[in-house]
mmCIF file of C-alpha atoms in Angstrom:
data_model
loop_
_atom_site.group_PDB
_atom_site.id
_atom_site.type_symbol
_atom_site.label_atom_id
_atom_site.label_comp_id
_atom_site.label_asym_id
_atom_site.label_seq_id
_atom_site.Cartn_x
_atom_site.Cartn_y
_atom_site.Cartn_z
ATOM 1 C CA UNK E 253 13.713 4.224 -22.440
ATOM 2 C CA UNK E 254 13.966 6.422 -25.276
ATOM 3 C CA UNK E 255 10.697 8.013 -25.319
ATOM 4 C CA UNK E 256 10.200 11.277 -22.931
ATOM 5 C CA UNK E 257 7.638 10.423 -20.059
ATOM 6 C CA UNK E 258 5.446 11.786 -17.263
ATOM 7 C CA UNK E 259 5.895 10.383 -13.906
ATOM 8 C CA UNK E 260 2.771 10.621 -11.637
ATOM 9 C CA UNK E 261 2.446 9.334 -7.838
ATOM 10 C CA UNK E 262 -1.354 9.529 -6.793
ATOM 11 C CA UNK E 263 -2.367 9.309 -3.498
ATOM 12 C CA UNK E 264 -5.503 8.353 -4.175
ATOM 13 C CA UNK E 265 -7.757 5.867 -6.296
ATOM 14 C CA UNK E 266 -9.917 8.133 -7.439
ATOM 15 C CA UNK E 267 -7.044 10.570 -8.093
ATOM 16 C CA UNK E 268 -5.327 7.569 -10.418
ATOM 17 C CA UNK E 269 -8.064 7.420 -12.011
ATOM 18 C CA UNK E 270 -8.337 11.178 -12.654
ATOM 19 C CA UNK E 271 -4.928 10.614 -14.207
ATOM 20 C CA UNK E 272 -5.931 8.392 -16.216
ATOM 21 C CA UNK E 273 -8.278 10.129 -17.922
ATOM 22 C CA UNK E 274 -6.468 13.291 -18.585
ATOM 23 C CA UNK E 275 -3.775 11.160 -20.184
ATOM 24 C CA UNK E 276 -5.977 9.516 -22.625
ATOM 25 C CA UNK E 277 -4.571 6.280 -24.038
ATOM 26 C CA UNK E 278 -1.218 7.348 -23.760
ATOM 27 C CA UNK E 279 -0.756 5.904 -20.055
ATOM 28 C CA UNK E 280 0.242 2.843 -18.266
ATOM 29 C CA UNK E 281 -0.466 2.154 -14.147
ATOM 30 C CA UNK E 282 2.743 0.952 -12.594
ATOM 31 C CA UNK E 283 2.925 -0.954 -9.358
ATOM 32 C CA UNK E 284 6.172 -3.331 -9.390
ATOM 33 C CA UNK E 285 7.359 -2.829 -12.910
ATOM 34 C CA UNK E 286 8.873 -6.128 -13.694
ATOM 35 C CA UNK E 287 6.735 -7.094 -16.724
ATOM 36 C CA UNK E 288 6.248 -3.073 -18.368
ATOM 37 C CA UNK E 289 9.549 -1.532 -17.614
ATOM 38 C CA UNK E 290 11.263 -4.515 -19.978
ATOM 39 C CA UNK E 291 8.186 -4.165 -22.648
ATOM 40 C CA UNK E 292 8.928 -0.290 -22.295
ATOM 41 C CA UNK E 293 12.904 -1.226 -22.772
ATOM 42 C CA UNK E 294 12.035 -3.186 -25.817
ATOM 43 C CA UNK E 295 9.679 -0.416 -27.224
ATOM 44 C CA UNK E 296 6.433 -2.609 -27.348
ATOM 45 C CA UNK E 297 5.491 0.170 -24.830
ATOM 46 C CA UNK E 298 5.484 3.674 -25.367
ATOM 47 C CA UNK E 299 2.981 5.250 -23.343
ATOM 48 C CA UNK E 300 3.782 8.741 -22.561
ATOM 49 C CA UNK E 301 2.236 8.727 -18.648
ATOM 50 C CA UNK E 302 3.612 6.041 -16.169
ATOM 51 C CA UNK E 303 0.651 6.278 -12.935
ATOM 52 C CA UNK E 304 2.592 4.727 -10.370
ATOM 53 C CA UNK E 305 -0.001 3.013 -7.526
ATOM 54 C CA UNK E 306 2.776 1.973 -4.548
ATOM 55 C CA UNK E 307 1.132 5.338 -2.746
ATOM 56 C CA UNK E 308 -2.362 4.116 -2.508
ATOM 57 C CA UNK E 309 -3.385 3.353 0.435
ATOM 58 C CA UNK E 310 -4.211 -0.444 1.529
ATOM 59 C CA UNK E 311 -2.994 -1.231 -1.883
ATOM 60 C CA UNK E 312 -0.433 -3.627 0.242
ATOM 61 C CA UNK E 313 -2.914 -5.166 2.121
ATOM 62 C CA UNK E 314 -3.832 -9.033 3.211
ATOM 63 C CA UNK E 315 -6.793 -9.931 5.214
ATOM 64 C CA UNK E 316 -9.373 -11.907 6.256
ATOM 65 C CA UNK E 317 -13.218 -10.732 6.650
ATOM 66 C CA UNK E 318 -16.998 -11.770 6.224
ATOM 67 C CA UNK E 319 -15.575 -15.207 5.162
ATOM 68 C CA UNK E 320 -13.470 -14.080 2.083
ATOM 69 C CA UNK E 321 -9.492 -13.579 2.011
ATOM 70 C CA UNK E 322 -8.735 -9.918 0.566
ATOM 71 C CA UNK E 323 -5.286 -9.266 -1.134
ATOM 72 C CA UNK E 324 -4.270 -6.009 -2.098
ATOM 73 C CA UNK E 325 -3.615 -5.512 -5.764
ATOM 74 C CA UNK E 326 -0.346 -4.057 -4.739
ATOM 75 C CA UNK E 327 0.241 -6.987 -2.406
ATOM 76 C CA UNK E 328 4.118 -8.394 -4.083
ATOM 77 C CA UNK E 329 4.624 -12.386 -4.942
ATOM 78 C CA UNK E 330 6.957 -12.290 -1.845
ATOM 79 C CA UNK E 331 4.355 -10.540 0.559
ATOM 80 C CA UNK E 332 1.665 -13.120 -0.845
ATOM 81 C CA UNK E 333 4.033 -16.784 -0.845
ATOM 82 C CA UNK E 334 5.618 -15.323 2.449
ATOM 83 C CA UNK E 335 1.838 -14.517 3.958
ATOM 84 C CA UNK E 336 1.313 -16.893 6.919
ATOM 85 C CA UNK E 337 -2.383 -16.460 6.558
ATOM 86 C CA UNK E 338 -1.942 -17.765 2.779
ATOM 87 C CA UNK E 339 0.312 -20.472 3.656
ATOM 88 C CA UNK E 340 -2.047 -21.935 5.898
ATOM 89 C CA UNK E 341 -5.476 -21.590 4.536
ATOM 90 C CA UNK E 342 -4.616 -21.147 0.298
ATOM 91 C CA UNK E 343 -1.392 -23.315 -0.024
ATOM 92 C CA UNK E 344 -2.108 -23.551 -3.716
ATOM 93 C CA UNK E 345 -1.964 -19.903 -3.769
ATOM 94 C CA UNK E 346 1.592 -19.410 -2.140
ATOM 95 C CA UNK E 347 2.700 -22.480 -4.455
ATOM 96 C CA UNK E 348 1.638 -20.228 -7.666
ATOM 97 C CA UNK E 349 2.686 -17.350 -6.183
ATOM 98 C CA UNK E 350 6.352 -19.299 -5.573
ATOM 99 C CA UNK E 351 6.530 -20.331 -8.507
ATOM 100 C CA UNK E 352 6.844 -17.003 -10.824
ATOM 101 C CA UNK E 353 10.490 -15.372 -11.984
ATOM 102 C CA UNK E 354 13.055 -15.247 -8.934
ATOM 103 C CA UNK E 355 13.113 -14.141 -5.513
ATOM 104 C CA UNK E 356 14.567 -10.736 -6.466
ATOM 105 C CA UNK E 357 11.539 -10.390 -9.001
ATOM 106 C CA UNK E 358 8.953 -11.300 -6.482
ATOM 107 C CA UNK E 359 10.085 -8.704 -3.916
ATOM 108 C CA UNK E 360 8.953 -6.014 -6.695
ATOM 109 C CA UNK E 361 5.882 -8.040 -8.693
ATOM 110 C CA UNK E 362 2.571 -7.472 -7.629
ATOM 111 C CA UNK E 363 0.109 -9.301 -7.601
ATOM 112 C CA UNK E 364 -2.141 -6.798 -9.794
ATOM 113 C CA UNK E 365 0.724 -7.000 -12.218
ATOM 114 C CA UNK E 366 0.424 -10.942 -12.878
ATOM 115 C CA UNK E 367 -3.766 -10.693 -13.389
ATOM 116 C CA UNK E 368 -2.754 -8.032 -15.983
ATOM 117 C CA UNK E 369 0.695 -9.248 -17.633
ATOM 118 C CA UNK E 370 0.372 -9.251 -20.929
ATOM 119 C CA UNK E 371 0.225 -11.947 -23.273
ATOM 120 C CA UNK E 372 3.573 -13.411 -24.307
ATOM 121 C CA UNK E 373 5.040 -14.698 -27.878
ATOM 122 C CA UNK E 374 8.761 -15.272 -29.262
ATOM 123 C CA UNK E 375 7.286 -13.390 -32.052
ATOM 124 C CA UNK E 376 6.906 -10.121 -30.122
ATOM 125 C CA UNK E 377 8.708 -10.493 -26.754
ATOM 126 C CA UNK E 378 11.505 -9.211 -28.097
ATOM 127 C CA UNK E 379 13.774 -5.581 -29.446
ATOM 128 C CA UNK E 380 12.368 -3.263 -32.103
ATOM 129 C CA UNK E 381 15.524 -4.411 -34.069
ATOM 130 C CA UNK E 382 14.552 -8.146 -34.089
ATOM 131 C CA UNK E 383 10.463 -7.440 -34.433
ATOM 132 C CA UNK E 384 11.815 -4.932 -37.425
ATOM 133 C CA UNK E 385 14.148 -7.802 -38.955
ATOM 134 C CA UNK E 386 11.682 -10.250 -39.249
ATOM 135 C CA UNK E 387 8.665 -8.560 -40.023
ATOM 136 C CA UNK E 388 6.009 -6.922 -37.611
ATOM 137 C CA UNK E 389 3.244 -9.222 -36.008
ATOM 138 C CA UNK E 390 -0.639 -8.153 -35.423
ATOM 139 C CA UNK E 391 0.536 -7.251 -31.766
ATOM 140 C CA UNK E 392 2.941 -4.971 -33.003
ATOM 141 C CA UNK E 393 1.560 -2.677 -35.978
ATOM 142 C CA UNK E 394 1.574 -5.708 -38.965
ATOM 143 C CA UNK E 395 -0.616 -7.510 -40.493
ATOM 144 C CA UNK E 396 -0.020 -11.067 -39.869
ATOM 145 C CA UNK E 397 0.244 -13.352 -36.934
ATOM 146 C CA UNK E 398 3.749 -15.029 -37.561
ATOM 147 C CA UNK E 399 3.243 -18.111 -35.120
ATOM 148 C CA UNK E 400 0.463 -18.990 -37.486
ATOM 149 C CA UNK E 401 0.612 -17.103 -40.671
ATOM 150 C CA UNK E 402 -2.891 -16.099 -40.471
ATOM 151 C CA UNK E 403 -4.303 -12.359 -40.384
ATOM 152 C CA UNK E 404 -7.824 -12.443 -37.965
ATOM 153 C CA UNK E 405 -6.219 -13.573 -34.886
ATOM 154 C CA UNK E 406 -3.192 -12.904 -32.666
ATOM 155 C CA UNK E 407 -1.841 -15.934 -30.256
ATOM 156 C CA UNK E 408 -0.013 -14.530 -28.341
ATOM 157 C CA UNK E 409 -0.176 -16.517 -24.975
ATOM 158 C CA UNK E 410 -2.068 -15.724 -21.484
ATOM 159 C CA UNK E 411 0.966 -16.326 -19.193
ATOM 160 C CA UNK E 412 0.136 -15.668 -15.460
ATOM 161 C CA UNK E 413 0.343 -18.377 -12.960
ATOM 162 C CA UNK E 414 -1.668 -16.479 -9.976
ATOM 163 C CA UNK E 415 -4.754 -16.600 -12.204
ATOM 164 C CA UNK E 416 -5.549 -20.772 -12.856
ATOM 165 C CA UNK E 417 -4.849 -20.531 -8.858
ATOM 166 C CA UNK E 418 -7.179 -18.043 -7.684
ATOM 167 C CA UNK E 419 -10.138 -19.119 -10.576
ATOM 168 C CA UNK E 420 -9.397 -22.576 -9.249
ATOM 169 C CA UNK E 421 -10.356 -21.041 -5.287
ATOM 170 C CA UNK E 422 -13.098 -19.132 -6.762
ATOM 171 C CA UNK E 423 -11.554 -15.698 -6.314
ATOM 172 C CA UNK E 424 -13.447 -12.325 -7.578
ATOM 173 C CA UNK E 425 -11.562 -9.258 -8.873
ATOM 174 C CA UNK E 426 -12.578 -5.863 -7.766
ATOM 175 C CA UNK E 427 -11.660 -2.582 -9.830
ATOM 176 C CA UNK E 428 -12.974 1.214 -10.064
ATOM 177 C CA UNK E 429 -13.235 3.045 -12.900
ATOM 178 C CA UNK E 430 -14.780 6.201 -14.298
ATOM 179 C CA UNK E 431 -18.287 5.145 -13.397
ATOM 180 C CA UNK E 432 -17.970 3.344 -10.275
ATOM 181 C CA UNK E 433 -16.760 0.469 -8.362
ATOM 182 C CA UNK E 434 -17.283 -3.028 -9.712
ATOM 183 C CA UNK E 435 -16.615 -6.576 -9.604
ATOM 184 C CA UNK E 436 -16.764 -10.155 -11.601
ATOM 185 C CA UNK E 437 -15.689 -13.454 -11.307
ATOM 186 C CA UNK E 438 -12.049 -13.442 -11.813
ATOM 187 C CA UNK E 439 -12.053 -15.796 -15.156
ATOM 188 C CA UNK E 440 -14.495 -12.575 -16.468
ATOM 189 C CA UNK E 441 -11.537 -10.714 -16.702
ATOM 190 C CA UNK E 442 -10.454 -11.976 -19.495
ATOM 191 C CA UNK E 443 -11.031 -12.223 -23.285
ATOM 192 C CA UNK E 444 -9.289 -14.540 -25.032
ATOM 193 C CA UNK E 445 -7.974 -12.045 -27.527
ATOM 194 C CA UNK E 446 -4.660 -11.961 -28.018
ATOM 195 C CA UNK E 447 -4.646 -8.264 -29.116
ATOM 196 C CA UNK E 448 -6.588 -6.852 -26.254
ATOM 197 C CA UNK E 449 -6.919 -9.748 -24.131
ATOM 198 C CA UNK E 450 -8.467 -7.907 -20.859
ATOM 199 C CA UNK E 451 -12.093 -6.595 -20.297
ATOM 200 C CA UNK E 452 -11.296 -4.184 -17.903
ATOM 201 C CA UNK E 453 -13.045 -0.349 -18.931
ATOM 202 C CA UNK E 454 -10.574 2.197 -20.114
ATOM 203 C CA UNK E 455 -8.677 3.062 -17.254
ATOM 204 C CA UNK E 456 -10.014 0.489 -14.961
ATOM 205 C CA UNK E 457 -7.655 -0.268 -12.048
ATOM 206 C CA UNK E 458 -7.958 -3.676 -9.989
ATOM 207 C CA UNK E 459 -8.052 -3.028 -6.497
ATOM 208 C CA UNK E 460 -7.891 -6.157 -4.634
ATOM 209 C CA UNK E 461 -8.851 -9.525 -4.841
ATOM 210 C CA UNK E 462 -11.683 -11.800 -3.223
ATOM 211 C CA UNK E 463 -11.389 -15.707 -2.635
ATOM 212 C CA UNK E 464 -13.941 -17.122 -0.246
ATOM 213 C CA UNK E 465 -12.133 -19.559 2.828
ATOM 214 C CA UNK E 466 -13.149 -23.015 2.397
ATOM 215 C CA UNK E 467 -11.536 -25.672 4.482
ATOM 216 C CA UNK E 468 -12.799 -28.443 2.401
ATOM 217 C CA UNK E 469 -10.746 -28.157 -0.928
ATOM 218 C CA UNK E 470 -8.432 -30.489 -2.507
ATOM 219 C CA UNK E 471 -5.911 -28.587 -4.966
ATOM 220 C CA UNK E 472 -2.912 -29.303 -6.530
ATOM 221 C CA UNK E 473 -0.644 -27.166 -8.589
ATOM 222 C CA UNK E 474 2.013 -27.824 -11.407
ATOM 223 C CA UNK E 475 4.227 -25.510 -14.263
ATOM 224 C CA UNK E 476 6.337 -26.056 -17.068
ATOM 225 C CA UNK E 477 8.948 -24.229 -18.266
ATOM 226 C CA UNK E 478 12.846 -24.194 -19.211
ATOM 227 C CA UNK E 479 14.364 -23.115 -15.738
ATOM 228 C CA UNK E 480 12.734 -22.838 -12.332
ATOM 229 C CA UNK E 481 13.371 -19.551 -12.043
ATOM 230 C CA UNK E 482 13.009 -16.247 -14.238
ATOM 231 C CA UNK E 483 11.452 -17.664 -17.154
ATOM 232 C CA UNK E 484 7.694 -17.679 -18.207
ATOM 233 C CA UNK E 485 5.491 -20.274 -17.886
ATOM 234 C CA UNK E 486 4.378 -22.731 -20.875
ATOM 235 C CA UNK E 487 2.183 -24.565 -19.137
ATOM 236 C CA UNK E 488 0.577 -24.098 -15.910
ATOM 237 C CA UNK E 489 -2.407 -25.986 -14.556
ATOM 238 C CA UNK E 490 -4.532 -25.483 -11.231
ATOM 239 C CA UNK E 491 -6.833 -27.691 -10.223
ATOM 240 C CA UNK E 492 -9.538 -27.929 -6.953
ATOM 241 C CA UNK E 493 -11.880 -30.310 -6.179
ATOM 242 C CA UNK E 494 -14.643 -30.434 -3.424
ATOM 243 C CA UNK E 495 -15.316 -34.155 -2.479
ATOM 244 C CA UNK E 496 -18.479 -33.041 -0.805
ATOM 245 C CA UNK E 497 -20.262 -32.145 -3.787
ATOM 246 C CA UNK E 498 -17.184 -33.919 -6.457
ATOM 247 C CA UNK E 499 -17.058 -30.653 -8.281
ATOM 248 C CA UNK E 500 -13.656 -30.419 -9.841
ATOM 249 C CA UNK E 501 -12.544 -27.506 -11.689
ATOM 250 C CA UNK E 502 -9.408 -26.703 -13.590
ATOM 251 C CA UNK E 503 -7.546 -24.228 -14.657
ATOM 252 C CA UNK E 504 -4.744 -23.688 -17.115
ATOM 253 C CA UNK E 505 -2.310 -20.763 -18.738
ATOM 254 C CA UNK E 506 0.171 -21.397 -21.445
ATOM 255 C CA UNK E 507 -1.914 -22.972 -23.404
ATOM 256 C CA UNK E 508 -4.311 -19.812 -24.926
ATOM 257 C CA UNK E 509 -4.948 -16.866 -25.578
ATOM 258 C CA UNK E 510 -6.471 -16.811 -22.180
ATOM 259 C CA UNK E 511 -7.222 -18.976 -19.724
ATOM 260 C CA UNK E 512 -8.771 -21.974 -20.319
ATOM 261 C CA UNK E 513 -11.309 -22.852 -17.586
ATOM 262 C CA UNK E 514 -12.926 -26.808 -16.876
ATOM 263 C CA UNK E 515 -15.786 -27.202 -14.753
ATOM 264 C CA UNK E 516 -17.267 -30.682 -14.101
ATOM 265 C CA UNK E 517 -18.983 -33.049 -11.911
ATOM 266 C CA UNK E 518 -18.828 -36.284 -14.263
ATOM 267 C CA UNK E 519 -15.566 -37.611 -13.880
ATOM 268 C CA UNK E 520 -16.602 -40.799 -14.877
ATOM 269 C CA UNK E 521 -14.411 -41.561 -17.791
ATOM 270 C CA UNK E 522 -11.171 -40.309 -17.164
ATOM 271 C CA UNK E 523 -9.718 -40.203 -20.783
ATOM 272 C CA UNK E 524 -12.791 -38.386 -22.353
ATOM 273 C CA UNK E 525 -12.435 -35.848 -19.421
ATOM 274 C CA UNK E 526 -8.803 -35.701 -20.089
ATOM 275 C CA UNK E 527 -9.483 -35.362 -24.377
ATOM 276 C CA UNK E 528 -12.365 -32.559 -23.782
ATOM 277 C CA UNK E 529 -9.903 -30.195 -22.181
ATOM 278 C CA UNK E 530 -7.386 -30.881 -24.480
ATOM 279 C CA UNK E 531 -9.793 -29.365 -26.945
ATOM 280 C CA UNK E 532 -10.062 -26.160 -25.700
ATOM 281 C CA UNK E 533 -6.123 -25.710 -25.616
ATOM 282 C CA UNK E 534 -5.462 -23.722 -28.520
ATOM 283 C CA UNK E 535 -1.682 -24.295 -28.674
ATOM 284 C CA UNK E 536 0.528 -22.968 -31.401
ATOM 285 C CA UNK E 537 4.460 -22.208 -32.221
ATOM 286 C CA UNK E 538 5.155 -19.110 -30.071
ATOM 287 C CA UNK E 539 6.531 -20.329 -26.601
ATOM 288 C CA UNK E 540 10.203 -22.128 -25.545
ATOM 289 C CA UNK E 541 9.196 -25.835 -25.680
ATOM 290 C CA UNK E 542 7.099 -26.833 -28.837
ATOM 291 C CA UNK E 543 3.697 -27.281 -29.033
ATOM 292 C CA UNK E 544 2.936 -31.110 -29.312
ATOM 293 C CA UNK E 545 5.320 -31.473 -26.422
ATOM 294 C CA UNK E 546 3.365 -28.670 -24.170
ATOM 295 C CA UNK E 547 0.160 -30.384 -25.074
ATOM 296 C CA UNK E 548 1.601 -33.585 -24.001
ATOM 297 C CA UNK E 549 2.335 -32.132 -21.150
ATOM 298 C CA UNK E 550 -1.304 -30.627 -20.093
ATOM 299 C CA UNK E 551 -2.490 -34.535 -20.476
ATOM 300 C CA UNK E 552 0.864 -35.849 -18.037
ATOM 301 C CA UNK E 553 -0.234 -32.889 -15.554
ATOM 302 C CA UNK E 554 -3.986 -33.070 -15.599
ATOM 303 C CA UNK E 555 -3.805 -36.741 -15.207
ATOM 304 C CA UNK E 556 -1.470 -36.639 -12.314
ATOM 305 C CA UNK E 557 -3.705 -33.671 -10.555
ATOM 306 C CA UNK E 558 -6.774 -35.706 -11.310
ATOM 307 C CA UNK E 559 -5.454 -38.528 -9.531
ATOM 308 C CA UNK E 560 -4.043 -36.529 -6.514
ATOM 309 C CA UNK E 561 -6.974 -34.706 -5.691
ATOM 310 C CA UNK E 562 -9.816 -37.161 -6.754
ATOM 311 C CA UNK E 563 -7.958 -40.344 -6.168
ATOM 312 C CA UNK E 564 -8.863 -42.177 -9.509
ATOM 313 C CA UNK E 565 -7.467 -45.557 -10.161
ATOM 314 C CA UNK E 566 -5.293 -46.454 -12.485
#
């Protein structure tokens, strides 16, 4: 990177935190660096501070306790796919966790890093030069949203693939910040903005992550996109269903600004199910494959979950 940049390794929460602060909103926490160092590289960051977390301690951590499986924010894609204690009792979370970039990637990527990636868009995943050449987009210092042409929103695209998992299983994220510890409901997390599209408090850091054990869950699992490895997803839906109570609830990135989240208990008429989800899929020009043919796609894929996990007829 061009820019000049403090490097700090706290060995401590609270003393990440402290950095932080003194830095302002000129910072960035680093755990595995796959997603920031290549924004930083293509100058849509430029925070003067890099925080790096790999020194906290239990930050790597998986266990089990009171019921709930615990994962370390700093817990890598490889650590969590590889995790024998995943495997076994969350397959559809070592599936997602599988599925992202390459094995060389997931030996670095955390999984803090793919609850906080940021939002994707040919429009602005790409060099200064290019974003320069063709005019700057909202996410970038312009005025316009160039997928869209409009000016009030920017969507650019929620992209992780651990997230429609772990919403799917339930899972709660825990965080610190300047006034305390906290936690929400995973799907809380996030805001649907494409600009700012996490509710976390200035200088919040996520911790770990909470999904209760249940032995009765069906899930299933599918993603779209160009190669099977390295690129980003544009499409990925999670699904889990609980035949006890026939709860069924879905999850899906790649299609939003956010995530789009599907909870029902009427699955009575399988094409109005299928159209209301649709809906909420706000799908426009700014990924690989085009739009009609993504949302296409959520339809092929929600169908095929529905009838793997609930068994409907055809």
């Amino acid at each position: 990177c061009r820019m000049k940049t403090t490097y700090l390794v706290p060995a401590s929460v609270p003393a990440a935190l402290s950095a932080a602060q003194t830095n302002g909103d000129s910072f960035a926490y680093l755990a595995g660096g796959t997603d920031l160092m290549v924004h930083r590289q293509q100058e849509n960051n430029s925070t003067a501070c890099l925080i790096d977390l790999s020194a906290l301690p239990g930050f790597g951590e998986i266990e089990i306790k009171d019921g709930s499986l615990f994962i370390g924010a700093g817990v890598t894609l490889h650590g969590l796919a590889s995790s024998e204690l995943v495997r076994q009792k969350f397959p559809l979370l070592a599936e997602a966790a599988l599925s992202i970039a390459s094995t060389v990637i997931r030996k670095s990527a955390t999984v803090g890093g793919n609850l906080m990636v940021e939002n994707r868009c040919s429009f602005f995943n790409q060099s200064e030069f290019w974003r320069e050449a063709i005019g700057l987009c909202l996410k970038c210092g312009g005025d316009v949203c160039i997928a869209t042409g409009g000016k009030k929103a920017c969507y650019s695209v929620f992209v992780s693939d651990l997230v429609p998992a772990l919403i799917c299983l339930n899972a709660t994220v825990h965080f610190e910040a300047a006034d305390g510890v906290h936690s929400m409901p995973l799907e809380a997390l996030y805001s649907s903005n494409g600009l700012n599209p996490h509710h976390l408090p200035k200088g919040g850091l996520i911790t770990q992550v909470e999904v209760p054990v249940r032995n009765d869950l069906r899930t299933w699992f599918r993603k779209l996109r160009p190669r099977k490895s390295v690129d980003f997803t544009n499409l990925t839906l999670a699904l889990s269903f609980e035949p006890e109570s026939g709860r069924l609830k879905i999850a899906l990135s790649g299609v939003d600004m956010g995530p789009v989240v599907f909870e029902t208990h009427d699955l009575s008429d399988e094409d109005a199910f299928v159209k209301s989800v649709s809906k909420k899929c706000r799908m426009v020009e700014n990924l690989f494959y085009p739009r009609v043919y993504r949302k296409k796609m959520a339809e092929v894929y929600l169908r095929q979950g529905l009838r793997a996990v609930v068994n409907f007829s055809i």
